[in-house]
Coordinates of C-alpha atoms in Angstrom, one line a residue:
Chain H
X1 CA -10.8 40.3 99.3
X2 CA -11.3 44.2 99.8
X3 CA -13.1 45.3 102.6
X4 CA -16.4 46.2 100.4
X5 CA -17.1 42.8 99.9
X6 CA -16.6 41.7 96.4
X7 CA -13.5 39.4 95.4
X8 CA -14.0 39.3 91.4
X9 CA -11.0 36.8 91.1
X10 CA -13.2 33.8 92.3
X11 CA -15.3 34.4 89.4
X12 CA -14.5 31.7 86.5
X13 CA -15.1 33.8 83.2
X14 CA -14.8 31.1 81.4
X15 CA -17.8 29.3 83.2
X16 CA -19.9 32.2 83.1
X17 CA -19.4 32.8 79.1
X18 CA -20.0 28.4 78.8
X19 CA -23.2 29.1 81.3
X20 CA -24.4 32.0 78.6
X21 CA -23.9 29.7 75.5
X22 CA -26.0 27.3 77.2
X23 CA -28.9 29.5 78.0
X24 CA -28.5 31.1 74.3
X25 CA -28.9 27.6 72.9
X26 CA -31.9 26.7 75.4
X27 CA -33.6 29.8 74.7
X28 CA -33.1 30.0 70.8
X29 CA -33.7 26.0 70.3
X30 CA -36.9 26.4 72.5
X31 CA -38.2 29.5 71.1
X32 CA -37.9 28.3 67.6
X33 CA -39.7 25.1 68.8
X34 CA -42.6 26.7 70.7
X35 CA -43.7 29.3 68.0
X36 CA -43.3 25.9 65.5
X37 CA -46.0 24.1 67.9
X38 CA -47.9 26.9 69.5
X39 CA -48.6 29.2 66.6
X40 CA -50.3 26.3 64.3
X41 CA -52.1 25.3 68.3
X42 CA -52.9 28.9 68.8
X43 CA -54.4 29.3 65.2
X44 CA -56.4 26.4 65.7
X45 CA -57.4 27.6 69.0
X46 CA -58.6 30.8 67.4
X47 CA -60.5 28.9 64.7
X48 CA -62.3 26.4 66.8
X49 CA -63.5 29.0 69.1
X50 CA -67.5 30.2 69.2
X51 CA -68.6 32.1 66.2
X52 CA -65.2 31.7 64.3
X53 CA -64.6 30.3 60.9
X54 CA -64.3 26.8 62.4
X55 CA -66.6 26.5 65.3
X56 CA -66.7 23.8 67.5
X57 CA -67.5 23.5 70.9
X58 CA -66.3 20.4 72.1
X59 CA -63.2 20.4 70.3
X60 CA -62.7 23.9 71.5
X61 CA -63.2 22.8 74.9
X62 CA -60.9 19.8 74.7
X63 CA -58.1 21.6 73.2
X64 CA -58.4 24.5 75.4
X65 CA -58.5 21.7 78.1
X66 CA -55.3 20.2 77.3
X67 CA -53.6 23.6 77.3
X68 CA -54.6 25.2 80.8
X69 CA -54.0 21.4 82.3
X70 CA -49.8 21.8 80.6
X71 CA -50.2 25.6 81.8
X72 CA -51.3 25.0 85.5
X73 CA -48.4 22.9 86.2
X74 CA -45.4 24.4 87.8
X75 CA -42.2 24.2 85.4
X76 CA -40.5 22.3 87.9
X77 CA -42.7 19.8 88.2
X78 CA -43.1 19.8 84.2
X79 CA -38.8 19.1 84.0
X80 CA -39.6 16.2 86.5
X81 CA -42.7 14.5 84.7
X82 CA -41.1 14.8 81.2
X83 CA -38.4 12.9 82.0
X84 CA -39.5 9.6 80.2
X85 CA -40.8 11.7 77.3
X86 CA -37.9 13.6 76.8
X87 CA -35.5 10.6 77.0
X88 CA -37.5 9.2 74.1
X89 CA -37.4 12.3 72.1
X90 CA -33.4 13.6 72.4
X91 CA -32.1 10.5 74.1
X92 CA -31.1 12.1 77.2
X93 CA -33.3 14.0 80.0
X94 CA -29.9 15.7 81.3
X95 CA -27.9 18.9 80.2
X96 CA -29.2 21.4 77.4
X97 CA -30.7 18.8 75.0
X98 CA -32.8 17.3 77.8
X99 CA -33.7 20.7 78.7
X100 CA -35.2 21.9 75.9
X101 CA -38.1 19.2 75.3
X102 CA -39.7 20.2 78.9
X103 CA -39.2 24.2 78.0
X104 CA -41.1 23.7 74.6
X105 CA -44.0 22.0 76.3
X106 CA -43.5 24.6 79.3
X107 CA -43.9 27.3 76.5
X108 CA -46.2 26.1 73.7
X109 CA -49.5 26.3 75.8
X110 CA -48.6 29.5 76.7
X111 CA -47.7 31.0 73.7
X112 CA -50.5 29.2 71.8
X113 CA -52.5 31.8 74.4
X114 CA -50.9 34.7 73.4
X115 CA -51.5 33.8 69.7
X116 CA -54.9 33.2 70.3
X117 CA -55.8 36.7 72.1
X118 CA -53.7 38.4 69.6
X119 CA -55.7 37.0 66.7
X120 CA -59.4 37.6 68.1
X121 CA -58.0 41.4 67.7
X122 CA -58.1 41.2 64.2
X123 CA -61.3 43.1 63.0
X124 CA -63.7 40.5 61.8
X125 CA -64.3 42.3 58.9
X126 CA -61.2 41.6 57.3
X127 CA -62.0 37.7 57.7
X128 CA -65.4 38.7 56.1
X129 CA -63.9 40.9 53.4
X130 CA -61.2 37.7 52.6
X131 CA -64.6 35.2 52.7
X132 CA -66.6 37.4 50.2
X133 CA -63.4 37.2 48.0
X134 CA -63.2 33.7 47.7
X135 CA -60.4 32.8 49.9
X136 CA -59.8 29.5 51.0
X137 CA -59.5 29.0 54.8
X138 CA -56.0 28.6 54.5
X139 CA -55.7 31.7 52.5
X140 CA -57.8 33.5 55.3
X141 CA -55.5 32.4 57.8
X142 CA -51.7 32.7 56.0
X143 CA -52.2 36.0 54.0
X144 CA -55.1 38.2 55.8
X145 CA -55.2 36.7 59.9
X146 CA -51.6 36.0 60.4
X147 CA -49.8 39.1 58.5
X148 CA -52.6 41.7 60.1
X149 CA -51.7 40.1 63.4
X150 CA -47.8 40.3 62.8
X151 CA -47.0 43.6 65.4
X152 CA -49.2 41.3 67.9
X153 CA -47.7 38.0 67.3
X154 CA -43.9 39.7 67.7
X155 CA -44.8 40.9 71.0
X156 CA -46.0 37.7 72.2
X157 CA -43.1 35.9 70.5
X158 CA -41.1 38.5 72.6
X159 CA -42.9 37.6 76.2
X160 CA -42.8 34.0 75.3
X161 CA -38.9 34.8 75.0
X162 CA -38.3 36.3 78.5
X163 CA -40.7 33.6 79.7
X164 CA -38.3 31.3 78.4
X165 CA -35.1 32.9 79.9
X166 CA -36.7 32.8 83.5
X167 CA -37.5 29.2 82.9
X168 CA -33.8 28.0 81.6
X169 CA -32.9 29.0 85.7
X170 CA -34.9 26.0 86.7
X171 CA -33.1 23.7 84.2
X172 CA -30.3 23.4 86.6
X173 CA -32.5 20.9 88.7
X174 CA -32.1 18.4 85.6
X175 CA -28.4 19.4 85.2
X176 CA -29.5 22.0 82.1
X177 CA -26.7 24.3 82.6
X178 CA -27.0 28.0 82.1
X179 CA -26.6 31.3 83.9
X180 CA -29.4 30.3 86.4
X181 CA -27.8 27.0 87.0
X182 CA -25.0 28.8 87.8
X183 CA -26.5 31.6 89.9
X184 CA -28.6 28.9 92.1
X185 CA -25.1 26.4 92.7
X186 CA -22.3 28.9 92.8
X187 CA -24.0 32.4 94.0
X188 CA -26.3 30.4 96.0
X189 CA -24.9 27.1 97.4
X190 CA -21.3 27.8 97.6
X191 CA -22.1 31.6 98.7
X192 CA -20.4 32.8 95.9
X193 CA -22.2 36.2 95.6
X194 CA -19.8 37.5 93.0
X195 CA -21.3 34.9 90.8
X196 CA -24.5 35.6 91.5
X197 CA -24.3 39.6 90.7
X198 CA -22.3 38.8 87.2
X199 CA -25.3 36.0 85.9
X200 CA -28.1 38.6 87.2
X201 CA -26.4 40.8 85.5
X202 CA -26.2 38.9 82.2
X203 CA -29.8 37.6 82.6
X204 CA -31.3 41.4 83.3
X205 CA -29.1 42.4 79.9
X206 CA -30.5 39.0 77.9
X207 CA -33.7 40.2 79.1
X208 CA -33.5 43.9 78.3
X209 CA -32.1 42.9 74.9
X210 CA -34.8 40.3 74.0
X211 CA -37.4 43.2 74.9
X212 CA -35.8 45.7 73.0
X213 CA -35.6 43.6 70.1
X214 CA -39.1 42.7 70.3
X215 CA -40.5 46.3 70.9
X216 CA -38.2 47.5 67.7
X217 CA -39.7 44.8 65.3
X218 CA -43.2 45.5 66.5
X219 CA -42.8 49.0 65.8
X220 CA -41.4 48.3 62.1
X221 CA -44.4 45.8 61.6
X222 CA -47.1 48.4 62.8
X223 CA -48.9 50.1 60.1
X224 CA -51.5 51.1 62.2
Chain I
X1 CA -80.1 38.6 36.9
X2 CA -80.6 37.4 40.6
X3 CA -83.9 36.0 42.1
X4 CA -84.5 35.2 45.8
X5 CA -87.1 32.4 46.0
X6 CA -88.9 31.9 49.6
X7 CA -85.7 32.9 51.8
X8 CA -86.0 32.2 55.3
X9 CA -83.3 32.6 58.0
X10 CA -83.6 32.0 61.6
X11 CA -81.1 33.0 64.3
X12 CA -80.9 31.2 67.4
X13 CA -78.8 32.7 70.7
X14 CA -79.3 32.8 74.4
X15 CA -82.3 30.2 74.0
X16 CA -84.5 32.5 71.7
X17 CA -85.1 32.7 68.1
X18 CA -84.9 35.8 66.3
X19 CA -86.1 35.5 62.6
X20 CA -84.0 37.5 60.2
X21 CA -85.7 36.4 56.7
X22 CA -89.4 36.1 56.4
X23 CA -90.1 34.6 52.7
X24 CA -88.0 37.2 50.8
X25 CA -88.9 36.9 47.1
X26 CA -86.6 39.2 45.4
X27 CA -85.8 39.6 41.6
X28 CA -82.9 42.0 40.4
X29 CA -82.4 42.8 36.6
X30 CA -79.2 42.3 35.3
X31 CA -77.1 46.3 35.2
X32 CA -79.8 48.0 37.3
X33 CA -79.2 49.5 41.0
X34 CA -80.9 47.9 43.1
X35 CA -81.6 49.3 46.4
X36 CA -82.9 47.6 50.1
X37 CA -83.5 50.0 52.7
X38 CA -84.7 49.6 56.0
X39 CA -83.5 50.2 59.9
X40 CA -80.8 48.6 61.8
X41 CA -82.0 45.0 62.6
X42 CA -84.3 44.9 59.7
X43 CA -82.7 42.3 58.4
X44 CA -81.1 44.0 55.1
X45 CA -77.6 43.1 56.0
X46 CA -78.0 39.1 56.5
X47 CA -80.3 39.7 53.3
X48 CA -77.2 41.2 51.1
X49 CA -75.4 38.3 52.7
X50 CA -77.2 35.6 51.4
X51 CA -76.5 37.0 47.5
X52 CA -72.5 35.4 48.1
X53 CA -74.0 32.9 51.1
X54 CA -72.0 34.9 53.8
X55 CA -75.1 33.8 55.2
X56 CA -76.7 30.6 54.4
X57 CA -80.1 30.8 54.5
X58 CA -82.4 28.1 55.9
X59 CA -85.0 27.8 53.2
X60 CA -84.5 28.9 49.8
X61 CA -82.9 29.6 46.7
X62 CA -80.3 32.1 45.3
X63 CA -80.8 32.2 42.3
X64 CA -77.7 33.9 40.1
X65 CA -77.8 33.8 36.9
X66 CA -80.3 30.3 36.9
X67 CA -77.9 28.5 39.2
X68 CA -78.6 28.0 43.0
X69 CA -75.7 29.4 44.9
X70 CA -77.3 27.7 47.6
X71 CA -76.5 24.1 46.2
X72 CA -72.6 24.6 45.6
X73 CA -69.8 22.7 47.1
X74 CA -67.3 24.8 49.0
X75 CA -64.9 25.2 45.7
X76 CA -68.3 26.2 43.9
X77 CA -68.7 28.9 46.5
X78 CA -65.5 30.3 46.2
X79 CA -65.6 30.7 42.2
X80 CA -68.9 32.6 42.8
X81 CA -67.8 34.9 45.4
X82 CA -64.9 35.7 43.0
X83 CA -67.4 36.9 40.2
X84 CA -68.9 39.0 43.0
X85 CA -67.7 42.0 44.8
X86 CA -68.6 43.9 48.1
X87 CA -68.2 46.8 49.3
X88 CA -68.2 47.2 53.4
X89 CA -69.1 50.0 55.4
X90 CA -65.9 49.8 57.6
X91 CA -64.0 49.2 54.3
X92 CA -62.5 46.2 55.7
X93 CA -59.3 47.4 54.1
X94 CA -55.6 44.8 55.4
X95 CA -53.5 47.4 57.2
X96 CA -50.5 45.7 56.1
X97 CA -50.8 46.1 52.9
X98 CA -50.7 49.5 50.3
X99 CA -53.2 50.4 48.3
X100 CA -52.2 48.8 45.4
X101 CA -51.4 45.5 47.3
X102 CA -54.8 45.9 48.8
X103 CA -56.2 45.8 45.4
X104 CA -53.8 42.9 44.5
X105 CA -54.8 41.1 47.2
X106 CA -58.3 39.1 45.4
X107 CA -56.5 38.7 42.2
X108 CA -53.6 36.8 44.5
X109 CA -56.5 34.9 46.2
X110 CA -57.6 33.8 42.8
X111 CA -54.4 32.9 41.6
X112 CA -55.6 33.2 38.2
X113 CA -53.2 35.9 37.1
X114 CA -49.3 36.5 35.6
X115 CA -47.8 38.8 37.9
X116 CA -47.7 41.1 35.2
X117 CA -50.6 40.9 34.0
X118 CA -51.8 41.5 37.8
X119 CA -49.6 44.7 37.8
X120 CA -51.5 46.1 34.9
X121 CA -55.2 45.6 36.2
X122 CA -54.0 47.1 39.7
X123 CA -52.6 50.1 37.6
X124 CA -56.0 50.1 35.9
X125 CA -58.4 49.9 38.8
X126 CA -56.4 52.8 40.6
X127 CA -57.2 55.0 37.7
X128 CA -60.7 53.8 37.7
X129 CA -60.8 55.1 41.5
X130 CA -58.7 58.2 41.1
X131 CA -55.8 56.6 43.7
X132 CA -52.8 56.7 41.5
X133 CA -51.1 58.9 43.9
X134 CA -52.0 57.2 46.7
X135 CA -50.5 53.8 45.3
X136 CA -47.5 52.9 48.1
X137 CA -49.5 54.7 51.3
X138 CA -51.1 52.3 53.9
X139 CA -55.0 52.3 54.5
X140 CA -53.8 54.3 58.0
X141 CA -52.9 57.1 55.9
X142 CA -55.9 57.5 54.0
X143 CA -59.4 59.8 54.4
X144 CA -62.7 57.5 55.0
X145 CA -63.5 58.9 50.9
X146 CA -60.2 57.0 49.6
X147 CA -60.3 54.1 51.8
X148 CA -63.7 53.2 50.5
X149 CA -62.3 53.6 46.9
X150 CA -59.5 51.3 47.6
X151 CA -62.7 49.1 49.0
X152 CA -64.3 49.6 45.5
X153 CA -61.5 49.1 43.4
X154 CA -60.7 45.6 45.7
X155 CA -64.6 44.5 44.8
X156 CA -63.8 45.2 41.5
X157 CA -60.3 43.4 40.8
X158 CA -61.6 40.0 39.1
X159 CA -64.3 41.7 36.9
X160 CA -67.3 41.1 38.8
X161 CA -70.9 40.8 37.5
X162 CA -72.4 41.9 40.6
X163 CA -71.3 44.3 43.1
X164 CA -72.9 44.4 46.8
X165 CA -72.8 47.0 48.8
X166 CA -72.8 47.1 52.8
X167 CA -73.6 50.8 54.2
X168 CA -70.8 51.7 51.7
X169 CA -71.5 55.4 52.3
X170 CA -72.7 55.4 56.0
X171 CA -69.4 55.9 57.6
X172 CA -69.0 59.1 55.2
X173 CA -69.6 62.5 55.3
X174 CA -71.9 64.0 53.2
X175 CA -69.7 65.4 50.6
X176 CA -67.9 61.9 50.1
X177 CA -71.0 60.0 50.2
X178 CA -72.0 62.1 47.5
X179 CA -68.7 61.6 45.6
X180 CA -68.5 57.8 46.2
X181 CA -72.2 57.4 45.1
X182 CA -71.0 58.8 41.8
X183 CA -68.4 56.9 41.5
X184 CA -70.8 53.9 42.0
X185 CA -73.2 55.2 39.5
X186 CA -70.6 55.9 37.1
X187 CA -69.2 51.7 37.4
X188 CA -72.6 51.2 37.1
X189 CA -72.7 52.8 34.0
X190 CA -69.3 52.5 32.3
X191 CA -69.1 48.2 33.1
X192 CA -72.7 47.7 33.1
X193 CA -72.4 46.4 36.5
X194 CA -75.4 45.3 38.6
X195 CA -75.3 46.8 41.8
X196 CA -77.2 45.9 45.1
X197 CA -77.0 48.4 47.6
X198 CA -78.0 48.2 51.1
X199 CA -79.0 51.4 53.3
X200 CA -80.8 53.0 55.8
X201 CA -80.8 56.6 53.9
X202 CA -83.4 57.1 51.7
X203 CA -80.9 59.6 50.1
X204 CA -79.1 57.2 49.3
X205 CA -81.8 55.6 47.2
X206 CA -83.0 58.5 45.4
X207 CA -79.1 59.3 44.0
X208 CA -78.4 56.1 42.5
X209 CA -80.8 53.5 42.5
X210 CA -83.4 52.1 40.0
X211 CA -85.4 50.1 42.4
X212 CA -86.0 49.8 45.9
X213 CA -87.1 47.3 48.7
X214 CA -88.3 48.2 51.9
X215 CA -87.5 45.6 54.3
X216 CA -89.3 45.9 58.0
X217 CA -89.2 42.9 60.9
X218 CA -87.5 40.6 58.0
X219 CA -90.2 41.3 55.6
X220 CA -90.2 42.7 52.4
X221 CA -93.3 45.4 52.4
X222 CA -93.0 47.2 50.0
X223 CA -90.9 47.7 46.3
X224 CA -90.7 49.7 43.1
X225 CA -88.9 51.7 41.0
X226 CA -87.6 54.4 43.1
X227 CA -89.6 57.3 41.9
X228 CA -92.9 55.3 43.0
X229 CA -92.0 54.4 46.0
X230 CA -90.8 57.6 47.4
X231 CA -93.2 59.6 46.0
X232 CA -96.2 57.2 47.0
X233 CA -95.0 55.4 49.6
X234 CA -97.9 53.0 50.6
X235 CA -96.7 51.2 53.9
X236 CA -95.9 53.1 57.2
X237 CA -92.1 52.3 57.7
X238 CA -91.4 53.7 53.6
X239 CA -93.7 56.9 55.1
X240 CA -91.7 56.9 57.8
X241 CA -88.2 56.9 56.4
X242 CA -89.4 58.9 53.7
X243 CA -90.6 61.9 55.7
X244 CA -87.2 61.3 57.9
X245 CA -85.4 62.0 54.4
X246 CA -87.5 65.8 54.5
X247 CA -87.4 65.8 50.5
X248 CA -90.9 64.8 49.7
X249 CA -94.1 66.5 50.0
X250 CA -95.3 64.0 52.7
X251 CA -97.9 65.8 55.1
X252 CA -97.5 66.2 58.7
X253 CA -99.6 68.9 58.8
X254 CA -102.2 67.8 60.6
X255 CA -103.6 70.7 63.0
X256 CA -101.6 73.2 61.3
X257 CA -103.7 73.9 58.6
X258 CA -106.4 75.4 60.9
X259 CA -107.4 78.2 58.3
X260 CA -107.3 77.0 55.0
X261 CA -110.3 76.6 53.5
X262 CA -111.0 73.9 50.6
X263 CA -109.4 70.5 49.8
X264 CA -106.1 69.7 49.7
X265 CA -104.6 67.7 46.5
X266 CA -101.2 66.1 46.6
X267 CA -99.8 66.7 43.0
X268 CA -97.0 64.9 41.6
X269 CA -94.7 65.4 38.5
X270 CA -92.0 63.4 36.9
X271 CA -90.0 63.7 33.9
X272 CA -91.0 66.5 31.4
X273 CA -94.1 67.8 33.1
X274 CA -92.2 69.0 36.4
X275 CA -91.1 72.0 33.7
X276 CA -94.5 73.1 32.6
X277 CA -96.9 75.6 34.2
X278 CA -99.4 72.6 34.6
X279 CA -100.6 75.0 37.7
X280 CA -101.4 77.9 36.3
X281 CA -103.0 76.9 33.8
X282 CA -105.5 74.8 35.4
X283 CA -105.9 77.2 38.2
X284 CA -106.8 79.5 35.4
X285 CA -109.2 77.2 33.3
X286 CA -111.1 76.2 36.5
X287 CA -111.1 79.6 37.4
X288 CA -110.1 78.7 41.1
X289 CA -107.0 79.6 42.3
X290 CA -104.6 77.4 43.7
X291 CA -101.9 77.5 46.8
X292 CA -99.3 76.0 47.4
X293 CA -98.8 74.9 51.0
X294 CA -95.7 72.6 51.0
X295 CA -93.7 70.7 48.7
X296 CA -90.2 69.7 47.1
X297 CA -88.7 69.6 43.7
X298 CA -85.7 67.3 42.9
X299 CA -84.1 65.0 41.6
X300 CA -84.7 61.0 42.2
X301 CA -81.4 59.8 40.3
X302 CA -81.6 62.1 37.2
X303 CA -85.7 62.4 36.9
X304 CA -86.7 65.5 37.7
X305 CA -89.9 65.5 40.3
X306 CA -91.9 67.7 42.0
X307 CA -94.3 67.1 44.8
X308 CA -96.9 69.7 45.6
X309 CA -99.7 70.0 48.5
X310 CA -101.8 72.7 47.5
X311 CA -105.4 74.3 49.0
X312 CA -107.6 74.4 46.5
X313 CA -111.4 76.1 46.1
X314 CA -113.7 74.2 43.7
X315 CA -114.5 71.1 42.3
X316 CA -111.8 68.4 43.4
X317 CA -112.9 65.9 40.5
X318 CA -112.7 68.5 37.7
X319 CA -109.3 69.5 38.9
X320 CA -108.2 65.9 39.4
X321 CA -108.9 64.9 36.0
X322 CA -107.8 68.0 34.2
X323 CA -103.9 67.2 36.2
X324 CA -104.4 63.6 35.4
X325 CA -105.1 64.4 31.6
X326 CA -101.4 66.5 31.3
X327 CA -99.6 64.0 33.4
X328 CA -99.4 64.8 36.3
X329 CA -101.0 62.8 39.3
X330 CA -103.3 64.2 41.6
X331 CA -104.3 63.1 45.2
X332 CA -107.0 64.4 47.6
X333 CA -105.5 64.3 50.9
X334 CA -107.3 63.8 54.2
X335 CA -105.8 65.3 56.9

């Protein structure tokens, strides 16, 4: 160890690489499922809300309550209380696989709310014009609403991805692995500040990369 | 032909009821340009939307070629809507689609045509509205007038028999308004398409409508051929709108005519009589000269008209008869 304080030789780069892979896997898979579940949920919230195409106050209130309830649970708690469900779904409650169901359950309601808000931004006139042209509900959603909202949906996906990165850091609680877990176990609990520095830098780079990619996609998709 | 029978519509919001339509009865003939004029909140927008059931009336029938549209199920309604084009004040184009793809949209929705047939149709429509050069541009790159041309092309894509125009020119400048109105008139004549438009501007009605209905407080208060309604408005709402338009000899001269002696006559000429020297001839014949106090001449669609208010010293009854023999309507005006 030199006098400035950092001894980079304590870092096991293979571990770092493994952790990075775990983080990327958790992020990729859970983001995929979050979109698959959250997008329809968001569309449904939008359609059921007052003055929209399927306006239904009781159904909207119920769905809205469920979404709020899931969002109000801290992620760490969600990780633990979902263990029985996780075991049913993926056969294990630990490791990368065990982390994915709680990640999705944590992020999908969040993403759904963002989708709902984004769809609300679409000019009502476009929905009306589509109706006047004889579009079915499915056509309105898939050919008018979602494509019109694409820039906003991409921005929502970016925000969700970044949120998922910070959620993955907590998956260490159930042995989920990943960069955040590494930072806590080695960097914090074993006082290996070097590991902390490297993992934080890696997370920083990942978030920057996600945000830049997201911004670039939004810009490309924007026609306004 | 469209017939509306006893349409009623009430909105409920915040615990109070707003009556949007009150026993509307209306007949619109095939091939005509029918205007519905009214102030904002008069119910004209609701009325227009009952024609393609975007607004469902609480009571009443919407007969389109004898078929009651209010009885259609969802699928039937979609078929109907594909035969009824609609043009909007704020265009309502899809921002993520190019001009050509916006026009293609209703054809894709209908799903009845092959890809090549759709392309051919899109080219025809681009030609019709004069937007060939802009086909690959996006709505954000277009001017208001160009956007409305896309809106019109899109509305015509499925060969509708009826075109609904919701304040189609209200967001446009006067010059662009004229070009869009001319386009609509051209389409009406070339395709024999029935057009129903709503507006708050008498100028729009005067430019292209054959008949007009005036709506006020959810009720139709006056209706008839545009020349009749425009030149001889009966209801106060109509009179106000005609006066605001500034193109008719409406008498707001009370108090300003203190030193005019004799009777005031309102003379209305339409069509051929507009061009004849009627005033001079009758003035001479009755040996009583007339002084023109106010007036306007112009065109209602393509009918020339003139409306004058003249001061006349002589036998008003005699003059009235003389004018009416020559096909000029003559009313004695009381200030």
